[in-house]
Amino acid sequence: MMLKEKLISQDFIVAAHRGYRSEFPENSLLAFEKAIIHGVDMIEVDLRYSKDRQIVIIHDDTVNRVTNSEGCVSDLTLSDLKSLNLNDPAGAPSNEVIPTLEEFIEFVSEYPDLFLNIEIKPQERGLELAKELLKILEPTNLLERSVITSFDFEIIHFLYSQGIFTQGFMYNHLKNVGDYENVYESMDAICIFESELDRKIVQKFENENLFVWTCCPNSKDSVKYAYDCGIRLVTVDDIIPALEFKQSLANE
């Protein structure tokens, strides 16, 4: 099923933010696998270029927080990055390493029903990365079950112009907006942070024909609040409350 079809169906969708990161090293193949085993509908990942222009999956612009080392991702080669161990949620080194985009694609190819949220982090060569990403994904069937996300509006605008299903954020969170008057015209979906979420803002963006999602309600009460606001896709760090809430909907 295409992602847009799933969204139109109004089914409740649970997306694992950087995988099952509340229990396993974030953005690791292990965190993705554990999230899938528990039954999530979607995996969210973050992309950056290494020094030698390899696409790797890591959130921060440095490795300081998530590994046993220090340094800027853009200053480290793929070989450098692969020599590091990802930290677990407690901050202790694990046996997991930073995946490449190629490794991630090979991994998710085993799960044809899994949806993907692929975020391109703002970076010096972000637009270049977006163009390379499309070349990599176009020969696969992954684009039809993916949304591509960024806080960099230049990237969002480019992808939308190419007919790609895109997700952005509210204006105050975007970078590189330039002279664009209505940034929301270049988005298919928008993610509202939990702290800014209410029913009125959901209705506002639904009236602009956007799918409206939220990040990151990690308790049962916050998931229910998001649902009551009209949200049908939640991106979460702790997947269990959201999955339990989804099951309660199925039991009604």
mmCIF file with all atom_site columns, N, CA and C in Angstrom, residues 125-135:
data_model
loop_
_atom_site.group_PDB
_atom_site.id
_atom_site.type_symbol
_atom_site.label_atom_id
_atom_site.label_alt_id
_atom_site.label_comp_id
_atom_site.label_asym_id
_atom_site.label_entity_id
_atom_site.label_seq_id
_atom_site.pdbx_PDB_ins_code
_atom_site.Cartn_x
_atom_site.Cartn_y
_atom_site.Cartn_z
_atom_site.occupancy
_atom_site.B_iso_or_equiv
_atom_site.pdbx_formal_charge
_atom_site.auth_seq_id
_atom_site.auth_comp_id
_atom_site.auth_asym_id
_atom_site.auth_atom_id
_atom_site.pdbx_PDB_model_num
ATOM 1  N N  . ARG A 1 125 ? 25.628 20.477 2.448  1.00 0.00 ? 125 ARG A N  1
ATOM 2  C CA . ARG A 1 125 ? 25.320 19.881 1.145  1.00 0.00 ? 125 ARG A CA 1
ATOM 3  C C  . ARG A 1 125 ? 23.979 19.152 1.176  1.00 0.00 ? 125 ARG A C  1
ATOM 4  N N  . GLY A 1 126 ? 23.037 19.716 1.921  1.00 0.00 ? 126 GLY A N  1
ATOM 5  C CA . GLY A 1 126 ? 21.754 19.051 2.097  1.00 0.00 ? 126 GLY A CA 1
ATOM 6  C C  . GLY A 1 126 ? 20.986 18.853 0.803  1.00 0.00 ? 126 GLY A C  1
ATOM 7  N N  . LEU A 1 127 ? 20.970 19.867 -0.050 1.00 0.00 ? 127 LEU A N  1
ATOM 8  C CA . LEU A 1 127 ? 20.241 19.751 -1.317 1.00 0.00 ? 127 LEU A CA 1
ATOM 9  C C  . LEU A 1 127 ? 20.898 18.711 -2.220 1.00 0.00 ? 127 LEU A C  1
ATOM 10 N N  . GLU A 1 128 ? 22.209 18.672 -2.191 1.00 0.00 ? 128 GLU A N  1
ATOM 11 C CA . GLU A 1 128 ? 22.948 17.657 -2.953 1.00 0.00 ? 128 GLU A CA 1
ATOM 12 C C  . GLU A 1 128 ? 22.581 16.259 -2.458 1.00 0.00 ? 128 GLU A C  1
ATOM 13 N N  . LEU A 1 129 ? 22.474 16.109 -1.136 1.00 0.00 ? 129 LEU A N  1
ATOM 14 C CA . LEU A 1 129 ? 22.092 14.822 -0.563 1.00 0.00 ? 129 LEU A CA 1
ATOM 15 C C  . LEU A 1 129 ? 20.679 14.436 -1.009 1.00 0.00 ? 129 LEU A C  1
ATOM 16 N N  . ALA A 1 130 ? 19.768 15.410 -1.021 1.00 0.00 ? 130 ALA A N  1
ATOM 17 C CA . ALA A 1 130 ? 18.387 15.139 -1.442 1.00 0.00 ? 130 ALA A CA 1
ATOM 18 C C  . ALA A 1 130 ? 18.347 14.612 -2.871 1.00 0.00 ? 130 ALA A C  1
ATOM 19 N N  . LYS A 1 131 ? 19.119 15.217 -3.749 1.00 0.00 ? 131 LYS A N  1
ATOM 20 C CA . LYS A 1 131 ? 19.146 14.780 -5.151 1.00 0.00 ? 131 LYS A CA 1
ATOM 21 C C  . LYS A 1 131 ? 19.733 13.376 -5.272 1.00 0.00 ? 131 LYS A C  1
ATOM 22 N N  . GLU A 1 132 ? 20.775 13.101 -4.494 1.00 0.00 ? 132 GLU A N  1
ATOM 23 C CA . GLU A 1 132 ? 21.364 11.761 -4.526 1.00 0.00 ? 132 GLU A CA 1
ATOM 24 C C  . GLU A 1 132 ? 20.392 10.731 -3.957 1.00 0.00 ? 132 GLU A C  1
ATOM 25 N N  . LEU A 1 133 ? 19.680 11.111 -2.908 1.00 0.00 ? 133 LEU A N  1
ATOM 26 C CA . LEU A 1 133 ? 18.700 10.204 -2.301 1.00 0.00 ? 133 LEU A CA 1
ATOM 27 C C  . LEU A 1 133 ? 17.654 9.773  -3.326 1.00 0.00 ? 133 LEU A C  1
ATOM 28 N N  . LEU A 1 134 ? 17.157 10.713 -4.107 1.00 0.00 ? 134 LEU A N  1
ATOM 29 C CA . LEU A 1 134 ? 16.155 10.378 -5.120 1.00 0.00 ? 134 LEU A CA 1
ATOM 30 C C  . LEU A 1 134 ? 16.718 9.397  -6.140 1.00 0.00 ? 134 LEU A C  1
ATOM 31 N N  . LYS A 1 135 ? 17.954 9.601  -6.565 1.00 0.00 ? 135 LYS A N  1
ATOM 32 C CA . LYS A 1 135 ? 18.566 8.690  -7.533 1.00 0.00 ? 135 LYS A CA 1
ATOM 33 C C  . LYS A 1 135 ? 18.689 7.280  -6.963 1.00 0.00 ? 135 LYS A C  1
#
